[in-house]
Tab-separated table of C-alpha atoms in Angstrom:
chain	number	residue	atom	x	y	z
A	438	MET	CA	-6.514	39.701	99.140
A	439	ILE	CA	-3.902	38.775	96.548
A	440	GLU	CA	-6.413	39.464	93.817
A	441	GLN	CA	-7.118	42.862	95.326
A	442	VAL	CA	-3.425	43.708	95.574
A	443	LYS	CA	-2.966	42.720	91.937
A	444	ASN	CA	-5.888	44.866	90.825
A	445	LEU	CA	-4.650	47.826	92.813
A	446	VAL	CA	-1.150	47.561	91.352
A	447	VAL	CA	-2.602	47.407	87.837
A	448	LYS	CA	-4.774	50.418	88.657
A	449	ASP	CA	-1.730	52.361	89.862
A	450	ILE	CA	0.254	51.502	86.758
A	451	ARG	CA	-2.628	52.525	84.498
A	452	LEU	CA	-3.317	55.762	86.299
A	453	ASN	CA	0.291	56.800	86.420
A	454	TRP	CA	0.802	55.809	82.822
A	455	ARG	CA	-2.070	58.080	81.905
A	456	GLU	CA	-0.337	60.882	83.792
A	457	ARG	CA	3.057	60.215	82.357
A	458	TYR	CA	4.366	63.694	83.050
A	459	ALA	CA	5.109	62.647	86.649
A	460	LEU	CA	7.278	59.799	85.434
A	461	TYR	CA	9.008	62.016	82.906
A	462	SER	CA	9.607	64.673	85.537
A	463	MET	CA	11.402	62.129	87.708
A	464	LEU	CA	13.592	61.048	84.817
A	465	LEU	CA	14.296	64.661	84.008
A	466	TYR	CA	15.202	65.241	87.639
A	467	VAL	CA	17.750	62.416	87.508
A	468	LEU	CA	19.106	63.674	84.195
A	469	SER	CA	19.504	67.241	85.329
A	470	THR	CA	21.069	66.392	88.709
A	471	SER	CA	23.560	64.040	86.974
A	472	TYR	CA	24.403	66.828	84.598
A	473	VAL	CA	24.817	69.338	87.411
A	474	ALA	CA	27.135	66.864	89.111
A	475	TYR	CA	29.086	66.532	85.874
A	476	LEU	CA	29.373	70.325	85.549
A	477	SER	CA	30.344	70.932	89.143
A	478	PHE	CA	32.967	68.198	89.217
A	479	GLU	CA	34.109	68.929	85.646
A	480	GLY	CA	33.965	65.256	84.900
A	481	ILE	CA	36.703	64.321	87.352
A	482	ILE	CA	35.350	62.864	90.548
A	483	SER	CA	36.934	60.707	93.238
A	484	ASP	CA	35.431	57.262	93.658
A	485	ASP	CA	34.133	57.917	97.169
A	486	SER	CA	32.371	61.091	96.062
A	487	TRP	CA	30.938	59.208	93.096
A	488	VAL	CA	29.272	56.732	95.459
A	489	ALA	CA	28.048	59.373	97.901
A	490	LEU	CA	26.595	61.604	95.206
A	491	PHE	CA	24.923	58.672	93.485
A	492	TRP	CA	23.039	57.681	96.598
A	493	ILE	CA	22.063	61.273	97.404
A	494	ILE	CA	20.562	61.609	93.928
A	495	VAL	CA	18.712	58.295	94.357
A	496	LEU	CA	17.504	59.319	97.824
A	497	PHE	CA	15.922	62.522	96.599
A	498	ALA	CA	14.495	60.854	93.521
A	499	ALA	CA	12.933	58.295	95.825
A	500	MET	CA	11.523	60.979	98.080
A	501	ASN	CA	10.009	62.800	95.089
A	502	ALA	CA	8.597	59.607	93.696
A	503	SER	CA	6.873	58.469	96.870
A	504	LEU	CA	5.696	61.893	98.050
A	505	GLN	CA	2.607	61.746	95.860
A	506	SER	CA	1.757	58.107	96.387
A	507	PHE	CA	-1.215	58.745	98.659
A	508	LYS	CA	-2.576	61.902	97.145
A	509	ARG	CA	-5.616	60.090	95.796
A	510	GLU	CA	-6.130	57.481	98.475
A	511	LEU	CA	-5.919	59.613	101.583
A	512	ASN	CA	-7.432	62.850	100.389
A	513	GLN	CA	-9.633	63.113	97.354
A	514	GLN	CA	-11.070	59.632	97.051
A	515	ALA	CA	-10.526	58.380	100.603
A	516	LEU	CA	-14.117	57.292	101.176
A	517	PHE	CA	-14.303	55.541	97.843
A	518	PHE	CA	-11.236	53.449	98.555
A	519	TYR	CA	-12.360	52.909	102.122
A	520	ILE	CA	-15.422	51.066	100.929
A	521	LEU	CA	-13.722	49.350	98.065
A	522	ALA	CA	-10.493	47.862	99.357
A	523	LYS	CA	-8.824	46.456	102.445
A	524	PRO	CA	-6.189	48.787	103.934
A	525	ARG	CA	-3.582	46.029	103.913
A	526	ALA	CA	-4.149	45.417	100.243
A	527	ILE	CA	-3.683	49.132	99.593
A	528	ILE	CA	-0.388	49.431	101.434
A	529	LEU	CA	0.972	46.216	99.903
A	530	SER	CA	0.025	47.368	96.408
A	531	LYS	CA	1.577	50.785	97.019
A	532	THR	CA	4.772	49.229	98.349
A	533	ILE	CA	5.046	46.901	95.366
A	534	TYR	CA	4.314	49.652	92.893
A	535	ASN	CA	6.717	52.137	94.478
A	536	SER	CA	9.470	49.536	94.748
A	537	ALA	CA	9.139	48.636	91.100
A	538	LEU	CA	9.083	52.303	90.101
A	539	LEU	CA	12.093	53.147	92.197
A	540	ILE	CA	14.118	50.147	90.980
A	541	LEU	CA	13.475	51.307	87.451
A	542	LEU	CA	14.297	54.888	88.350
A	543	SER	CA	17.526	54.131	90.200
A	544	LEU	CA	18.777	51.707	87.553
A	545	SER	CA	18.179	54.333	84.893
A	546	SER	CA	19.864	56.957	87.027
A	547	PHE	CA	22.800	54.570	87.406
A	548	GLY	CA	22.977	54.475	83.610
A	549	LEU	CA	22.699	58.246	83.163
A	550	TYR	CA	25.057	58.963	86.014
A	551	SER	CA	27.705	56.621	84.592
A	552	LEU	CA	27.247	58.240	81.215
A	553	PHE	CA	28.274	61.652	82.558
A	554	LEU	CA	30.639	60.790	85.397
A	555	GLY	CA	32.033	57.410	84.345
A	556	ASN	CA	31.601	54.128	86.135
A	557	PRO	CA	34.341	53.220	88.644
A	558	ILE	CA	32.509	50.146	89.998
A	559	HIS	CA	34.337	46.835	89.614
A	560	ALA	CA	31.805	44.285	90.828
A	561	GLN	CA	29.045	45.386	88.465
A	562	LEU	CA	26.604	42.564	89.119
A	563	SER	CA	26.772	42.921	92.896
A	564	PHE	CA	26.350	46.672	92.582
A	565	VAL	CA	23.249	46.302	90.432
A	566	LEU	CA	21.876	43.848	92.973
A	567	CYS	CA	22.682	46.304	95.764
A	568	VAL	CA	20.932	49.114	93.871
A	569	THR	CA	17.873	46.926	93.313
A	570	LEU	CA	17.533	45.748	96.901
A	571	GLY	CA	18.440	49.164	98.234
A	572	SER	CA	15.867	51.003	96.204
A	573	SER	CA	13.095	48.610	97.095
A	574	ALA	CA	13.986	49.022	100.784
A	575	LEU	CA	14.004	52.816	100.344
A	576	ALA	CA	10.644	52.607	98.616
A	577	SER	CA	9.003	50.485	101.272
A	578	ILE	CA	10.089	52.740	104.163
A	579	LEU	CA	9.194	55.866	102.208
A	580	THR	CA	5.750	54.518	101.303
A	581	LEU	CA	4.770	54.206	104.958
A	582	VAL	CA	6.327	57.553	105.835
A	583	SER	CA	4.468	59.242	102.991
A	584	ALA	CA	1.233	57.772	104.326
A	585	ILE	CA	2.107	59.313	107.701
A	586	ALA	CA	3.075	62.626	106.137
A	587	ALA	CA	-0.102	62.725	104.042
A	588	LYS	CA	-2.037	62.985	107.299
A	589	THR	CA	-0.364	66.271	108.261
A	590	ASN	CA	-0.804	69.850	107.192
A	591	ASN	CA	2.611	70.181	105.636
A	592	SER	CA	3.252	66.858	103.954
A	593	SER	CA	6.066	67.779	101.588
A	594	GLY	CA	8.058	69.544	104.290
A	595	LEU	CA	7.591	66.816	106.850
A	596	MET	CA	8.436	64.027	104.438
A	597	ALA	CA	12.142	64.841	104.497
A	598	VAL	CA	12.263	65.458	108.235
A	599	LEU	CA	10.473	62.206	109.043
A	600	SER	CA	12.175	59.955	106.561
A	601	ILE	CA	15.837	60.962	106.452
A	602	PRO	CA	16.691	59.898	110.002
A	603	LEU	CA	14.832	56.630	109.437
A	604	LEU	CA	16.720	56.005	106.197
A	605	PHE	CA	20.098	56.695	107.742
A	606	PRO	CA	21.033	53.103	108.617
A	607	LEU	CA	19.961	51.968	105.192
A	608	LEU	CA	21.923	54.687	103.393
A	609	LEU	CA	25.056	54.068	105.413
A	610	ASN	CA	24.840	50.409	104.571
A	611	LEU	CA	24.240	51.121	100.893
A	612	ILE	CA	27.245	53.446	100.711
A	613	LYS	CA	29.398	50.885	102.461
A	614	THR	CA	28.284	48.112	100.143
A	615	SER	CA	28.892	50.319	97.113
A	616	LYS	CA	32.402	51.063	98.329
A	617	LEU	CA	33.031	47.347	98.701
A	618	CYS	CA	31.850	46.869	95.119
A	619	LEU	CA	34.159	49.693	94.122
A	620	VAL	CA	37.392	48.073	95.240
A	621	SER	CA	36.647	44.399	94.795
A	622	ASN	CA	37.006	41.860	92.010
A	623	LEU	CA	34.508	41.312	89.265
A	624	ASP	CA	32.882	38.332	90.931
A	625	TYR	CA	32.773	39.767	94.461
A	626	PHE	CA	29.555	39.101	96.348
A	627	PRO	CA	28.910	41.023	99.616
A	628	PHE	CA	26.589	38.455	101.132
A	629	ASN	CA	26.209	39.974	104.623
A	630	GLN	CA	25.443	43.450	103.318
A	631	LEU	CA	22.872	42.193	100.828
A	632	LEU	CA	21.294	40.051	103.523
A	633	PHE	CA	20.972	43.137	105.709
A	634	LEU	CA	19.296	45.004	102.839
A	635	ALA	CA	16.883	42.128	102.276
A	636	LEU	CA	16.083	42.027	106.001
A	637	ILE	CA	15.371	45.777	106.038
A	638	ASN	CA	13.035	45.190	103.103
A	639	ILE	CA	11.154	42.472	104.920
A	640	ALA	CA	11.030	44.382	108.218
A	641	SER	CA	9.682	47.584	106.692
A	642	ALA	CA	7.126	45.745	104.569
A	643	LEU	CA	5.964	43.899	107.689
A	644	LEU	CA	5.726	47.116	109.695
A	645	SER	CA	3.721	48.787	106.924
A	646	TYR	CA	1.432	45.776	106.723
A	647	LEU	CA	0.811	45.833	110.491
A	648	LEU	CA	0.608	49.589	111.049
A	649	PHE	CA	-1.100	50.996	107.978
A	650	PRO	CA	-4.698	50.011	108.966
A	651	TYR	CA	-4.391	52.396	111.944
A	652	LEU	CA	-3.485	55.275	109.662
A	653	TRP	CA	-6.236	54.433	107.292
A	654	ARG	CA	-9.203	54.543	109.643
A	655	ASP	CA	-10.416	58.017	110.343
B	243	MET	CA	3.562	62.676	150.757
B	244	LYS	CA	3.556	58.981	150.081
B	245	MET	CA	6.748	57.704	148.504
B	246	LYS	CA	6.775	54.561	146.458
B	247	TRP	CA	9.598	52.164	147.345
B	248	TRP	CA	11.159	52.222	143.888
B	249	LYS	CA	11.601	55.960	143.978
B	250	THR	CA	13.563	55.668	147.236
B	251	LEU	CA	15.589	52.858	145.684
B	252	GLY	CA	16.330	55.057	142.679
B	253	ILE	CA	17.630	57.889	144.865
B	254	ILE	CA	19.768	55.505	146.929
B	255	LEU	CA	21.254	53.781	143.884
B	256	VAL	CA	22.081	56.995	142.044
B	257	LEU	CA	23.632	58.545	145.165
B	258	TYR	CA	25.604	55.346	145.715
B	259	SER	CA	26.825	55.375	142.122
B	260	ILE	CA	27.854	59.040	142.282
B	261	ILE	CA	29.771	58.646	145.559
B	262	THR	CA	31.424	55.324	144.808
B	263	GLY	CA	31.837	56.179	141.150
B	264	LEU	CA	33.937	59.214	141.992
B	265	LEU	CA	35.784	57.806	145.019
B	266	PHE	CA	36.379	54.078	144.446
B	267	PRO	CA	39.541	52.909	142.707
B	268	VAL	CA	39.244	52.074	139.004
B	269	PRO	CA	41.589	49.905	136.931
B	270	LYS	CA	44.313	51.852	135.129
B	271	LEU	CA	43.686	51.331	131.431
B	272	ASP	CA	45.650	52.727	128.487
B	273	ILE	CA	44.255	55.941	126.987
B	274	LEU	CA	41.209	55.893	129.273
B	275	ASN	CA	42.890	56.342	132.667
B	276	GLU	CA	40.542	58.029	135.114
B	277	THR	CA	38.016	58.976	132.433
B	278	VAL	CA	36.749	55.392	132.654
B	279	ARG	CA	34.561	56.681	135.476
B	280	ASN	CA	32.372	58.236	132.830
B	281	LEU	CA	31.034	54.708	132.308
B	282	TYR	CA	28.916	55.167	135.466
B	283	PHE	CA	27.230	58.268	134.046
B	284	HIS	CA	27.352	58.307	130.264
B	285	VAL	CA	26.577	54.640	129.546
B	286	THR	CA	23.918	54.451	132.239
B	287	MET	CA	22.140	57.466	130.667
B	288	TRP	CA	21.908	55.591	127.372
B	289	PHE	CA	20.491	52.514	129.088
B	290	SER	CA	17.937	54.696	130.799
B	291	MET	CA	17.076	56.403	127.513
B	292	ILE	CA	16.545	53.101	125.686
B	293	PHE	CA	14.344	51.872	128.549
B	294	LEU	CA	12.214	55.020	128.397
B	295	MET	CA	11.903	54.762	124.599
B	296	LEU	CA	10.836	51.144	125.047
B	297	LEU	CA	8.141	52.283	127.479
B	298	SER	CA	7.082	54.954	125.013
B	299	MET	CA	6.802	52.404	122.245
B	300	THR	CA	4.774	49.939	124.361
B	301	ASN	CA	2.433	52.760	125.317
B	302	SER	CA	1.975	53.554	121.603
B	303	LEU	CA	1.165	49.885	121.029
B	304	ARG	CA	-1.355	49.957	123.880
B	305	PHE	CA	-2.877	53.105	122.409
B	306	LEU	CA	-3.357	51.444	119.039
B	307	SER	CA	-5.019	48.436	120.633
B	308	GLY	CA	-7.689	50.422	122.465
B	309	PHE	CA	-7.460	54.087	121.382
B	310	GLU	CA	-7.353	55.344	124.939
B	311	LYS	CA	-6.091	58.894	125.120
B	312	ARG	CA	-4.007	58.417	128.267
B	313	PHE	CA	-1.687	55.911	126.578
B	314	ASP	CA	-0.907	58.453	123.889
B	315	LEU	CA	-0.099	61.044	126.542
B	316	LYS	CA	2.120	58.507	128.290
B	317	ALA	CA	3.917	57.647	125.083
B	318	GLU	CA	4.635	61.307	124.473
B	319	THR	CA	5.851	61.847	128.012
B	320	TYR	CA	8.201	58.875	127.966
B	321	ALA	CA	9.597	59.956	124.616
B	322	SER	CA	10.248	63.530	125.800
B	323	THR	CA	11.881	62.316	129.014
B	324	GLY	CA	13.923	59.843	126.999
B	325	LEU	CA	15.052	62.669	124.734
B	326	PHE	CA	16.053	64.709	127.767
B	327	ILE	CA	18.121	61.856	129.179
B	328	ALA	CA	19.602	61.276	125.726
B	329	THR	CA	20.757	64.900	125.706
B	330	LEU	CA	22.470	64.314	129.057
B	331	GLY	CA	24.051	61.129	127.700
B	332	LEU	CA	25.225	62.918	124.581
B	333	THR	CA	26.700	65.813	126.575
B	334	THR	CA	28.601	63.565	128.996
B	335	GLY	CA	29.820	61.546	126.045
B	336	MET	CA	30.967	64.628	124.143
B	337	VAL	CA	32.916	66.007	127.092
B	338	TRP	CA	34.522	62.592	127.546
B	339	ALA	CA	35.342	62.348	123.828
B	340	GLN	CA	37.078	65.742	123.908
B	341	PHE	CA	39.526	64.448	126.512
B	342	THR	CA	39.943	60.922	125.207
B	343	TRP	CA	39.736	61.235	121.424
B	344	GLY	CA	40.630	64.929	121.187
B	345	ALA	CA	37.399	66.093	119.588
B	346	PHE	CA	33.823	66.631	120.666
B	347	TRP	CA	32.475	64.758	117.698
B	348	VAL	CA	34.067	62.007	115.637
B	349	ASN	CA	32.774	59.791	112.859
B	350	ASP	CA	31.875	56.630	114.736
B	351	PRO	CA	28.938	54.250	114.248
B	352	LYS	CA	27.766	54.683	117.843
B	353	LEU	CA	27.847	58.467	117.566
B	354	ASN	CA	25.915	58.301	114.326
B	355	GLY	CA	23.406	56.098	116.092
B	356	ALA	CA	23.060	58.641	118.895
B	357	ALA	CA	22.623	61.515	116.457
B	358	VAL	CA	20.009	59.643	114.450
B	359	THR	CA	18.121	58.631	117.573
B	360	MET	CA	17.855	62.257	118.595
B	361	LEU	CA	16.806	63.314	115.091
B	362	ILE	CA	14.150	60.600	114.894
B	363	TYR	CA	12.569	61.625	118.167
B	364	LEU	CA	12.777	65.316	117.354
B	365	ALA	CA	10.940	64.469	114.142
B	366	TYR	CA	8.350	62.636	116.264
B	367	PHE	CA	7.621	65.847	118.183
B	368	ILE	CA	7.450	67.898	115.015
B	369	LEU	CA	4.994	65.354	113.618
B	370	ARG	CA	2.863	65.653	116.748
B	371	ASN	CA	2.777	69.417	116.475
B	372	SER	CA	1.823	69.471	112.828
B	373	ILE	CA	-1.500	67.660	113.144
B	374	ASP	CA	-4.439	69.617	114.527
B	375	ASN	CA	-6.988	66.869	114.971
B	376	GLU	CA	-6.317	65.275	118.387
B	377	GLU	CA	-7.527	61.789	117.387
B	378	SER	CA	-5.593	61.606	114.208
B	379	LYS	CA	-2.537	63.133	115.862
B	380	ALA	CA	-2.497	60.391	118.505
B	381	ARG	CA	-2.911	57.638	115.932
B	382	VAL	CA	-0.381	58.899	113.388
B	383	SER	CA	2.256	59.631	115.987
B	384	ALA	CA	1.775	56.214	117.562
B	385	VAL	CA	2.451	54.623	114.196
B	386	TYR	CA	5.561	56.756	113.698
B	387	ASN	CA	6.752	56.017	117.224
B	388	ILE	CA	6.692	52.275	116.620
B	389	LEU	CA	8.436	52.646	113.281
B	390	ALA	CA	11.007	54.934	114.895
B	391	PHE	CA	11.747	52.546	117.713
B	392	VAL	CA	12.308	49.602	115.362
B	393	MET	CA	14.646	51.653	113.174
B	394	MET	CA	16.495	52.962	116.209
B	395	ILE	CA	17.092	49.405	117.447
B	396	VAL	CA	18.361	48.457	113.996
B	397	PHE	CA	20.656	51.443	114.072
B	398	ILE	CA	22.131	51.274	117.541
B	399	GLY	CA	21.805	47.543	118.057
B	400	ILE	CA	22.707	45.860	114.803
B	401	LEU	CA	24.671	48.240	112.612
B	402	PRO	CA	27.529	49.074	115.064
B	403	ARG	CA	28.187	45.337	115.378
B	404	MET	CA	28.784	45.150	111.624
B	405	THR	CA	31.552	47.803	111.802
B	406	ASP	CA	34.302	48.690	114.225
B	407	SER	CA	33.820	51.498	116.695
B	408	LEU	CA	36.230	53.774	118.515
B	409	HIS	CA	34.369	53.081	121.733
B	410	PRO	CA	36.043	51.212	124.559
B	411	GLY	CA	35.452	47.494	124.190
B	412	ASN	CA	35.076	47.718	120.393
B	413	GLY	CA	37.587	47.252	117.608
B	414	GLY	CA	40.453	46.291	119.938
B	415	ASN	CA	40.047	49.309	122.202
B	416	PRO	CA	40.337	48.579	125.903
B	417	GLY	CA	37.013	48.332	127.679
B	418	PHE	CA	36.082	47.504	131.200
B	419	SER	CA	34.753	44.038	130.441
B	420	ASN	CA	38.063	42.878	128.869
B	421	TYR	CA	40.354	44.012	131.648
B	422	ASP	CA	38.433	44.366	134.797
B	423	LEU	CA	37.874	40.745	135.639
B	424	ASP	CA	37.637	41.351	139.366
B	425	SER	CA	34.342	43.109	138.680
B	426	SER	CA	34.940	46.059	140.960
B	427	MET	CA	33.458	48.346	138.313
B	428	ARG	CA	30.453	46.144	137.868
B	429	MET	CA	29.607	46.719	141.516
B	430	VAL	CA	29.008	50.357	140.677
B	431	PHE	CA	27.896	50.086	137.063
B	432	TYR	CA	24.898	47.778	137.372
B	433	PRO	CA	23.327	49.576	140.364
B	434	ALA	CA	23.901	52.858	138.520
B	435	VAL	CA	22.020	51.522	135.465
B	436	ILE	CA	19.061	50.488	137.589
B	437	GLY	CA	19.195	53.739	139.513
B	438	TRP	CA	19.111	55.920	136.441
B	439	ILE	CA	16.347	53.865	134.875
B	440	LEU	CA	14.256	54.361	138.032
B	441	ILE	CA	15.015	58.097	138.200
B	442	GLY	CA	14.139	58.472	134.494
B	443	THR	CA	10.833	56.687	135.004
B	444	TRP	CA	10.151	58.874	137.996
B	445	ILE	CA	10.781	62.067	136.052
B	446	ALA	CA	8.468	60.786	133.321
B	447	GLU	CA	5.769	59.975	135.849
B	448	ILE	CA	5.855	63.467	137.364
B	449	SER	CA	5.739	65.055	133.932
B	450	TYR	CA	2.832	62.803	132.966
B	451	ARG	CA	0.901	63.869	136.074
B	452	ILE	CA	1.504	67.528	135.250
B	453	LYS	CA	0.224	66.914	131.719
B	454	VAL	CA	-2.913	65.212	133.030
B	455	LEU	CA	-3.568	68.179	135.348
B	456	ASP	CA	-3.083	70.609	132.419
B	457	PHE	CA	-5.397	68.522	130.276
B	458	ASN	CA	-8.122	68.483	132.927
B	459	LYS	CA	-7.771	72.210	133.489
B	460	GLU	CA	-8.193	72.942	129.824
B	461	ASN	CA	-11.246	70.751	129.473
B	462	ASN	CA	-13.100	72.012	132.535
């Protein structure tokens, strides 16, 4: 099982590295939205709006990134994977891969975003931790939802409808944590909030692990 | 027509809660005054809704363990009835909020929870309608239903406790449990909760039976 997960993650990295344009398009998305934000706020932005806009950019980047995650597995090569791998190994590998991708993406968007709009955060380390945990939680919920959406006729349209209400508690918590990081000291550590994020991570990974086999079988 | 005992009990309890809820004395609380009576209607609706959503979720679980079509139909029915009761709960709450807080909608964790719950279940019905294959529709929507229920519990059960709410009983606002120690309101509130849960289940059962009849008509 663990061996299979490892192989599948390596396969995903290889395949997506071969088709790098998808990765570049996500980075370009982050770059252009940050620049649009810079232009529309003319460089002066209140701290609260900074936080809200940052998470909206990350949310849509996450949605774009995970939308395509099952395009091979559930459509074109479904039978091939069905014979080859256990469904639980597939969902675990996808969750791990998407989390890693999204952590990378949101940290780089944090960098780009701060470059254009400045960085008002005080507790940097806690904020980076919050971004990391938050984006892996986003990724693990979105991975399962994209598997659900891939089963429908209109997957890209449904993705937003299905996932945004589910991500609401997570996003509210992320915005709240970021605001705490905004006003606090350098060494501030929002333990409860980060614990909540970690719990959401575990819960959504567990749900994906338990529920994905039912989506898989057709 | 044969009447099951719990249906009769439901009618009696709801009638009791309407009559006593409107006529019995209530404690005079700051801000709330007589609007505290909304507790018997608004809060009980939400309890009923959560109970129906729980039934819907358990039916989805039962569907996934045996792939029997009727459990999927039941899950859908309970969810739609729950959504209906949630609409009633939202409406009663909004009217109450207009007179107590001065606005139909305010930014409050419990209201956000209510809004998200409605959105999640509306998404559930959109998901159901966007899959043509009956088998795969049942399976996919069962998976989403379970995911939705867990997230809803996180949202309305855990998150409001991490922040203050404007609601009575939260964040230093007067609520019936803090003041009303002689329990006169409990005498109406708890029967009302049970009554509305029973009525909700009854509505769901009737709607399920109609759906079964429709299904049989289409397939014969």
